[in-house]
């Protein structure tokens, strides 16, 4: 079975631009969470989506938004990119809202110049 | 608010030696605790988890961890390290009783280097 897949693998943007990252969860998983991992740090929680609704939000500005589609895939959008948004963005899926075991994708490496 | 501290940023061991990676957490109730491993260019792979019950949990690749409530610790151990264990290790606590069930709070990570 396919694991969590994320696209693109790498992305280079300039300050002020907009970016969309995509995630497909493991088949049968209905919950998707997004994390930002800045170099040298642990991942930080951005959002959790379940059944197309936002169920949790971390301490990130409104420039960050996400959505989940009927097939449970998800997009993370970041507007007005800043240099500090350069990071590895990880998507994780779990079977349900309360399922604690999360399975991570390989991530999207975003570089903002 | 929940938090995780991994006191050791970088640990170096010789192949075949034993390993212990430290993790201390802060959480108001019984926590859900995890250890993940991340190899360069890879996502996070779950090594083991603690939800309840036996405080010594076994994971994949020969790893184990012990939950000690009195010390708020969840240290990861392996009796004999292999060169392929070189990676970065993250301890995490899950939000069991809050509104963000999917929220994992991670420590800063410990980079493990293995010498031949």
PDB file of C-alpha atoms in Angstrom:
ATOM      1  CA  UNK A   1       0.000   0.000   0.000  1.00  0.00           C
ATOM      2  CA  UNK A   2       1.172   3.511  -0.728  1.00  0.00           C
ATOM      3  CA  UNK A   3       2.158   5.639   2.215  1.00  0.00           C
ATOM      4  CA  UNK A   4       1.561   9.339   2.615  1.00  0.00           C
ATOM      5  CA  UNK A   5       2.603  11.102  -0.567  1.00  0.00           C
ATOM      6  CA  UNK A   6       3.520  14.752  -0.851  1.00  0.00           C
ATOM      7  CA  UNK A   7       4.180  16.950  -3.842  1.00  0.00           C
ATOM      8  CA  UNK A   8       6.272  18.605  -4.960  1.00  0.00           C
ATOM      9  CA  UNK A   9       9.436  17.268  -3.361  1.00  0.00           C
ATOM     10  CA  UNK A  10      11.307  20.554  -3.627  1.00  0.00           C
ATOM     11  CA  UNK A  11      10.170  24.075  -4.347  1.00  0.00           C
ATOM     12  CA  UNK A  12      11.946  27.391  -4.717  1.00  0.00           C
ATOM     13  CA  UNK A  13       9.974  30.626  -4.376  1.00  0.00           C
ATOM     14  CA  UNK A  14      10.764  34.299  -3.863  1.00  0.00           C
ATOM     15  CA  UNK A  15       9.560  36.549  -1.088  1.00  0.00           C
ATOM     16  CA  UNK A  16       5.977  37.697  -1.463  1.00  0.00           C
ATOM     17  CA  UNK A  17       4.912  34.789  -3.633  1.00  0.00           C
ATOM     18  CA  UNK A  18       2.248  32.224  -2.881  1.00  0.00           C
ATOM     19  CA  UNK A  19       2.794  28.458  -2.605  1.00  0.00           C
ATOM     20  CA  UNK A  20       0.537  25.389  -2.547  1.00  0.00           C
ATOM     21  CA  UNK A  21       1.698  22.074  -1.170  1.00  0.00           C
ATOM     22  CA  UNK A  22      -0.227  18.856  -1.654  1.00  0.00           C
ATOM     23  CA  UNK A  23      -0.703  15.712   0.381  1.00  0.00           C
ATOM     24  CA  UNK A  24      -2.417  12.392  -0.227  1.00  0.00           C
ATOM     25  CA  UNK A  25      -3.058  10.358   2.917  1.00  0.00           C
ATOM     26  CA  UNK A  26      -2.814   6.623   3.295  1.00  0.00           C
ATOM     27  CA  UNK A  27      -5.862   4.937   1.799  1.00  0.00           C
ATOM     28  CA  UNK A  28      -8.614   4.778   4.402  1.00  0.00           C
ATOM     29  CA  UNK A  29      -7.172   7.564   6.540  1.00  0.00           C
ATOM     30  CA  UNK A  30      -9.503  10.495   7.062  1.00  0.00           C
ATOM     31  CA  UNK A  31      -7.348  12.866   9.096  1.00  0.00           C
ATOM     32  CA  UNK A  32      -4.466  14.941   7.775  1.00  0.00           C
ATOM     33  CA  UNK A  33      -2.116  17.105   9.800  1.00  0.00           C
ATOM     34  CA  UNK A  34       0.523  19.551   8.593  1.00  0.00           C
ATOM     35  CA  UNK A  35       3.831  20.347  10.272  1.00  0.00           C
ATOM     36  CA  UNK A  36       6.632  22.805   9.590  1.00  0.00           C
ATOM     37  CA  UNK A  37      10.188  21.692  10.318  1.00  0.00           C
ATOM     38  CA  UNK A  38      12.771  24.440  10.246  1.00  0.00           C
ATOM     39  CA  UNK A  39      16.360  23.282   9.889  1.00  0.00           C
ATOM     40  CA  UNK A  40      17.762  22.137  13.212  1.00  0.00           C
ATOM     41  CA  UNK A  41      14.398  21.992  14.970  1.00  0.00           C
ATOM     42  CA  UNK A  42      11.636  19.505  15.549  1.00  0.00           C
ATOM     43  CA  UNK A  43       8.422  19.665  13.536  1.00  0.00           C
ATOM     44  CA  UNK A  44       5.809  22.212  14.627  1.00  0.00           C
ATOM     45  CA  UNK A  45       2.096  21.601  14.264  1.00  0.00           C
ATOM     46  CA  UNK A  46       0.290  23.838  11.796  1.00  0.00           C
ATOM     47  CA  UNK A  47      -3.150  22.293  11.138  1.00  0.00           C
ATOM     48  CA  UNK A  48      -5.259  19.190  11.507  1.00  0.00           C
ATOM     49  CA  UNK A  49      -8.131  18.445   9.146  1.00  0.00           C
ATOM     50  CA  UNK A  50     -10.730  15.764   9.550  1.00  0.00           C
ATOM     51  CA  UNK A  51     -13.733  15.178   7.325  1.00  0.00           C
ATOM     52  CA  UNK A  52     -12.914  18.408   5.471  1.00  0.00           C
ATOM     53  CA  UNK A  53     -13.102  20.514   8.610  1.00  0.00           C
ATOM     54  CA  UNK A  54     -10.280  22.203  10.485  1.00  0.00           C
ATOM     55  CA  UNK A  55      -9.989  20.501  13.868  1.00  0.00           C
ATOM     56  CA  UNK A  56      -6.819  22.076  15.178  1.00  0.00           C
ATOM     57  CA  UNK A  57      -4.531  24.992  14.469  1.00  0.00           C
ATOM     58  CA  UNK A  58      -1.059  25.758  15.724  1.00  0.00           C
ATOM     59  CA  UNK A  59       0.516  29.132  16.365  1.00  0.00           C
ATOM     60  CA  UNK A  60       0.941  30.234  12.764  1.00  0.00           C
ATOM     61  CA  UNK A  61      -0.146  33.478  11.071  1.00  0.00           C
ATOM     62  CA  UNK A  62      -3.195  33.758   8.859  1.00  0.00           C
ATOM     63  CA  UNK A  63      -0.922  33.600   5.814  1.00  0.00           C
ATOM     64  CA  UNK A  64      -1.084  29.855   6.363  1.00  0.00           C
ATOM     65  CA  UNK A  65      -4.276  28.104   5.323  1.00  0.00           C
ATOM     66  CA  UNK A  66      -5.294  24.618   4.326  1.00  0.00           C
ATOM     67  CA  UNK A  67      -8.194  22.584   3.116  1.00  0.00           C
ATOM     68  CA  UNK A  68      -9.195  18.961   2.758  1.00  0.00           C
ATOM     69  CA  UNK A  69     -11.012  17.509  -0.188  1.00  0.00           C
ATOM     70  CA  UNK A  70     -13.741  14.835  -0.341  1.00  0.00           C
ATOM     71  CA  UNK A  71     -11.103  12.199  -1.141  1.00  0.00           C
ATOM     72  CA  UNK A  72      -9.274  13.263   2.084  1.00  0.00           C
ATOM     73  CA  UNK A  73      -6.285  14.718   0.252  1.00  0.00           C
ATOM     74  CA  UNK A  74      -5.171  18.117   1.482  1.00  0.00           C
ATOM     75  CA  UNK A  75      -3.509  21.319   0.395  1.00  0.00           C
ATOM     76  CA  UNK A  76      -1.452  23.710   2.464  1.00  0.00           C
ATOM     77  CA  UNK A  77      -1.332  27.272   1.174  1.00  0.00           C
ATOM     78  CA  UNK A  78       1.081  29.959   2.261  1.00  0.00           C
ATOM     79  CA  UNK A  79       0.649  33.554   1.081  1.00  0.00           C
ATOM     80  CA  UNK A  80       3.113  36.439   1.054  1.00  0.00           C
ATOM     81  CA  UNK A  81       6.107  34.177   1.602  1.00  0.00           C
ATOM     82  CA  UNK A  82       8.829  35.292   3.972  1.00  0.00           C
ATOM     83  CA  UNK A  83      12.413  34.080   4.168  1.00  0.00           C
ATOM     84  CA  UNK A  84      11.515  32.461   7.479  1.00  0.00           C
ATOM     85  CA  UNK A  85       8.995  30.204   5.762  1.00  0.00           C
ATOM     86  CA  UNK A  86      11.879  28.190   4.323  1.00  0.00           C
ATOM     87  CA  UNK A  87      11.451  24.753   5.851  1.00  0.00           C
ATOM     88  CA  UNK A  88      10.500  21.136   5.328  1.00  0.00           C
ATOM     89  CA  UNK A  89       6.715  20.836   5.333  1.00  0.00           C
ATOM     90  CA  UNK A  90       5.495  17.471   6.525  1.00  0.00           C
ATOM     91  CA  UNK A  91       2.094  15.956   6.092  1.00  0.00           C
ATOM     92  CA  UNK A  92       0.846  13.191   8.368  1.00  0.00           C
ATOM     93  CA  UNK A  93      -2.257  11.069   8.121  1.00  0.00           C
ATOM     94  CA  UNK A  94      -4.162   9.055  10.674  1.00  0.00           C
ATOM     95  CA  UNK A  95      -7.192   6.819  10.528  1.00  0.00           C
ATOM     96  CA  UNK A  96      -9.524   9.042  12.491  1.00  0.00           C
ATOM     97  CA  UNK A  97      -9.687  12.244  14.488  1.00  0.00           C
ATOM     98  CA  UNK A  98      -8.705  10.581  17.744  1.00  0.00           C
ATOM     99  CA  UNK A  99      -6.236   8.118  16.273  1.00  0.00           C
ATOM    100  CA  UNK A 100      -2.952   9.038  17.860  1.00  0.00           C
ATOM    101  CA  UNK A 101      -0.641   7.190  15.513  1.00  0.00           C
ATOM    102  CA  UNK A 102       0.321   9.456  12.657  1.00  0.00           C
ATOM    103  CA  UNK A 103       2.156   8.398   9.530  1.00  0.00           C
ATOM    104  CA  UNK A 104       4.367  10.958   7.866  1.00  0.00           C
ATOM    105  CA  UNK A 105       5.225  11.673   4.282  1.00  0.00           C
ATOM    106  CA  UNK A 106       8.728  12.526   3.102  1.00  0.00           C
ATOM    107  CA  UNK A 107       7.899  16.212   3.044  1.00  0.00           C
ATOM    108  CA  UNK A 108       8.202  19.164   0.698  1.00  0.00           C
ATOM    109  CA  UNK A 109      11.369  21.219   0.996  1.00  0.00           C
ATOM    110  CA  UNK A 110      10.472  24.891   0.462  1.00  0.00           C
ATOM    111  CA  UNK A 111      13.190  27.447  -0.100  1.00  0.00           C
ATOM    112  CA  UNK A 112      12.241  31.131  -0.105  1.00  0.00           C
ATOM    113  CA  UNK A 113      14.810  33.453  -1.674  1.00  0.00           C
TER     114      UNK A 113
ATOM    115  CA  UNK B   1       0.877  23.687  27.462  1.00  0.00           C
ATOM    116  CA  UNK B   2       2.624  20.480  26.594  1.00  0.00           C
ATOM    117  CA  UNK B   3       6.337  20.498  25.829  1.00  0.00           C
ATOM    118  CA  UNK B   4       9.181  18.077  25.143  1.00  0.00           C
ATOM    119  CA  UNK B   5      12.859  18.494  25.952  1.00  0.00           C
ATOM    120  CA  UNK B   6      15.629  16.448  24.434  1.00  0.00           C
ATOM    121  CA  UNK B   7      18.721  17.556  26.338  1.00  0.00           C
ATOM    122  CA  UNK B   8      21.265  16.054  23.950  1.00  0.00           C
ATOM    123  CA  UNK B   9      21.544  17.753  20.568  1.00  0.00           C
ATOM    124  CA  UNK B  10      24.209  15.363  19.266  1.00  0.00           C
ATOM    125  CA  UNK B  11      25.378  11.961  20.491  1.00  0.00           C
ATOM    126  CA  UNK B  12      28.215   9.885  19.095  1.00  0.00           C
ATOM    127  CA  UNK B  13      28.575   6.178  19.836  1.00  0.00           C
ATOM    128  CA  UNK B  14      30.651   3.336  18.471  1.00  0.00           C
ATOM    129  CA  UNK B  15      29.008   0.558  16.541  1.00  0.00           C
ATOM    130  CA  UNK B  16      27.998  -2.207  18.920  1.00  0.00           C
ATOM    131  CA  UNK B  17      27.811   0.093  21.924  1.00  0.00           C
ATOM    132  CA  UNK B  18      24.629   0.682  23.871  1.00  0.00           C
ATOM    133  CA  UNK B  19      22.554   3.802  23.383  1.00  0.00           C
ATOM    134  CA  UNK B  20      20.240   5.913  25.504  1.00  0.00           C
ATOM    135  CA  UNK B  21      18.540   9.042  24.202  1.00  0.00           C
ATOM    136  CA  UNK B  22      16.866  11.229  26.790  1.00  0.00           C
ATOM    137  CA  UNK B  23      13.431  12.769  26.615  1.00  0.00           C
ATOM    138  CA  UNK B  24      11.544  14.778  29.233  1.00  0.00           C
ATOM    139  CA  UNK B  25       7.984  15.934  28.725  1.00  0.00           C
ATOM    140  CA  UNK B  26       5.531  18.302  30.309  1.00  0.00           C
ATOM    141  CA  UNK B  27       1.863  17.390  30.121  1.00  0.00           C
ATOM    142  CA  UNK B  28      -1.072  17.754  32.498  1.00  0.00           C
ATOM    143  CA  UNK B  29      -2.374  14.199  32.391  1.00  0.00           C
ATOM    144  CA  UNK B  30      -1.189  10.796  31.270  1.00  0.00           C
ATOM    145  CA  UNK B  31       0.561  11.526  28.011  1.00  0.00           C
ATOM    146  CA  UNK B  32       0.683   9.734  24.732  1.00  0.00           C
ATOM    147  CA  UNK B  33       4.402   9.467  23.967  1.00  0.00           C
ATOM    148  CA  UNK B  34       6.247   8.645  20.787  1.00  0.00           C
ATOM    149  CA  UNK B  35       9.713   8.247  19.364  1.00  0.00           C
ATOM    150  CA  UNK B  36      10.243   8.947  15.667  1.00  0.00           C
ATOM    151  CA  UNK B  37      13.387   8.622  13.554  1.00  0.00           C
ATOM    152  CA  UNK B  38      14.274  10.765  10.562  1.00  0.00           C
ATOM    153  CA  UNK B  39      16.992   9.901   8.074  1.00  0.00           C
ATOM    154  CA  UNK B  40      18.378  12.616   5.786  1.00  0.00           C
ATOM    155  CA  UNK B  41      15.849  13.582   3.132  1.00  0.00           C
ATOM    156  CA  UNK B  42      13.198  11.342   4.643  1.00  0.00           C
ATOM    157  CA  UNK B  43      10.015  11.846   6.591  1.00  0.00           C
ATOM    158  CA  UNK B  44       9.473  10.635  10.121  1.00  0.00           C
ATOM    159  CA  UNK B  45       9.212   6.930  10.878  1.00  0.00           C
ATOM    160  CA  UNK B  46       7.502   5.786  14.071  1.00  0.00           C
ATOM    161  CA  UNK B  47       9.817   3.698  16.268  1.00  0.00           C
ATOM    162  CA  UNK B  48       7.499   3.091  19.214  1.00  0.00           C
ATOM    163  CA  UNK B  49       4.663   4.528  21.235  1.00  0.00           C
ATOM    164  CA  UNK B  50       3.318   4.573  24.785  1.00  0.00           C
ATOM    165  CA  UNK B  51      -0.368   5.020  25.494  1.00  0.00           C
ATOM    166  CA  UNK B  52      -0.907   3.135  28.755  1.00  0.00           C
ATOM    167  CA  UNK B  53      -0.088  -0.109  30.531  1.00  0.00           C
ATOM    168  CA  UNK B  54       3.377  -1.618  30.635  1.00  0.00           C
ATOM    169  CA  UNK B  55       5.857   1.201  31.061  1.00  0.00           C
ATOM    170  CA  UNK B  56       8.538  -0.580  29.027  1.00  0.00           C
ATOM    171  CA  UNK B  57       7.583  -0.572  25.375  1.00  0.00           C
ATOM    172  CA  UNK B  58       9.240  -2.353  22.510  1.00  0.00           C
ATOM    173  CA  UNK B  59       9.564  -0.883  19.072  1.00  0.00           C
ATOM    174  CA  UNK B  60      10.982  -1.622  15.675  1.00  0.00           C
ATOM    175  CA  UNK B  61      14.674  -2.071  14.859  1.00  0.00           C
ATOM    176  CA  UNK B  62      15.461  -3.345  18.372  1.00  0.00           C
ATOM    177  CA  UNK B  63      14.587  -0.106  20.174  1.00  0.00           C
ATOM    178  CA  UNK B  64      12.776   0.134  23.486  1.00  0.00           C
ATOM    179  CA  UNK B  65      11.688   3.000  25.723  1.00  0.00           C
ATOM    180  CA  UNK B  66      10.676   3.279  29.337  1.00  0.00           C
ATOM    181  CA  UNK B  67       7.992   5.628  30.632  1.00  0.00           C
ATOM    182  CA  UNK B  68       8.779   6.999  34.084  1.00  0.00           C
ATOM    183  CA  UNK B  69       5.949   9.161  35.366  1.00  0.00           C
ATOM    184  CA  UNK B  70       7.875  10.282  38.465  1.00  0.00           C
ATOM    185  CA  UNK B  71      10.640  11.680  36.299  1.00  0.00           C
ATOM    186  CA  UNK B  72       8.426  12.809  33.391  1.00  0.00           C
ATOM    187  CA  UNK B  73      10.778  10.907  31.132  1.00  0.00           C
ATOM    188  CA  UNK B  74      10.517   8.589  28.159  1.00  0.00           C
ATOM    189  CA  UNK B  75      14.073   7.585  27.300  1.00  0.00           C
ATOM    190  CA  UNK B  76      14.902   5.556  24.217  1.00  0.00           C
ATOM    191  CA  UNK B  77      17.390   2.692  24.448  1.00  0.00           C
ATOM    192  CA  UNK B  78      19.094   0.156  22.248  1.00  0.00           C
ATOM    193  CA  UNK B  79      21.543  -2.460  23.558  1.00  0.00           C
ATOM    194  CA  UNK B  80      23.762  -2.572  20.473  1.00  0.00           C
ATOM    195  CA  UNK B  81      23.841   0.185  17.878  1.00  0.00           C
ATOM    196  CA  UNK B  82      24.299  -0.518  14.180  1.00  0.00           C
ATOM    197  CA  UNK B  83      25.792   1.916  11.671  1.00  0.00           C
ATOM    198  CA  UNK B  84      22.397   2.125   9.985  1.00  0.00           C
ATOM    199  CA  UNK B  85      20.934   3.672  13.161  1.00  0.00           C
ATOM    200  CA  UNK B  86      22.688   6.959  12.397  1.00  0.00           C
ATOM    201  CA  UNK B  87      19.839   9.464  12.010  1.00  0.00           C
ATOM    202  CA  UNK B  88      17.966  12.126  13.924  1.00  0.00           C
ATOM    203  CA  UNK B  89      15.603  11.006  16.657  1.00  0.00           C
ATOM    204  CA  UNK B  90      12.566  12.922  17.862  1.00  0.00           C
ATOM    205  CA  UNK B  91      10.536  12.432  20.996  1.00  0.00           C
ATOM    206  CA  UNK B  92       6.932  13.655  20.831  1.00  0.00           C
ATOM    207  CA  UNK B  93       3.891  13.970  23.062  1.00  0.00           C
ATOM    208  CA  UNK B  94       0.327  13.701  21.764  1.00  0.00           C
ATOM    209  CA  UNK B  95      -2.572  15.918  22.804  1.00  0.00           C
ATOM    210  CA  UNK B  96      -4.711  13.166  24.324  1.00  0.00           C
ATOM    211  CA  UNK B  97      -7.214  15.290  26.183  1.00  0.00           C
ATOM    212  CA  UNK B  98      -7.321  18.537  24.285  1.00  0.00           C
ATOM    213  CA  UNK B  99      -9.139  19.703  21.213  1.00  0.00           C
ATOM    214  CA  UNK B 100      -6.301  19.072  18.787  1.00  0.00           C
ATOM    215  CA  UNK B 101      -6.125  15.310  18.758  1.00  0.00           C
ATOM    216  CA  UNK B 102      -3.795  15.351  15.815  1.00  0.00           C
ATOM    217  CA  UNK B 103      -1.323  17.686  17.425  1.00  0.00           C
ATOM    218  CA  UNK B 104       2.051  16.208  18.225  1.00  0.00           C
ATOM    219  CA  UNK B 105       4.535  18.351  20.117  1.00  0.00           C
ATOM    220  CA  UNK B 106       8.102  17.418  19.249  1.00  0.00           C
ATOM    221  CA  UNK B 107      11.415  17.910  20.963  1.00  0.00           C
ATOM    222  CA  UNK B 108      14.310  19.536  19.123  1.00  0.00           C
ATOM    223  CA  UNK B 109      15.752  16.195  18.153  1.00  0.00           C
ATOM    224  CA  UNK B 110      18.968  14.300  18.871  1.00  0.00           C
ATOM    225  CA  UNK B 111      21.378  13.602  16.051  1.00  0.00           C
ATOM    226  CA  UNK B 112      23.005  10.192  16.404  1.00  0.00           C
ATOM    227  CA  UNK B 113      26.400   9.562  14.813  1.00  0.00           C
ATOM    228  CA  UNK B 114      27.732   6.004  14.781  1.00  0.00           C
ATOM    229  CA  UNK B 115      31.469   5.378  14.497  1.00  0.00           C
ATOM    230  CA  UNK B 116      32.684   2.100  13.000  1.00  0.00           C
TER     231      UNK B 116
END
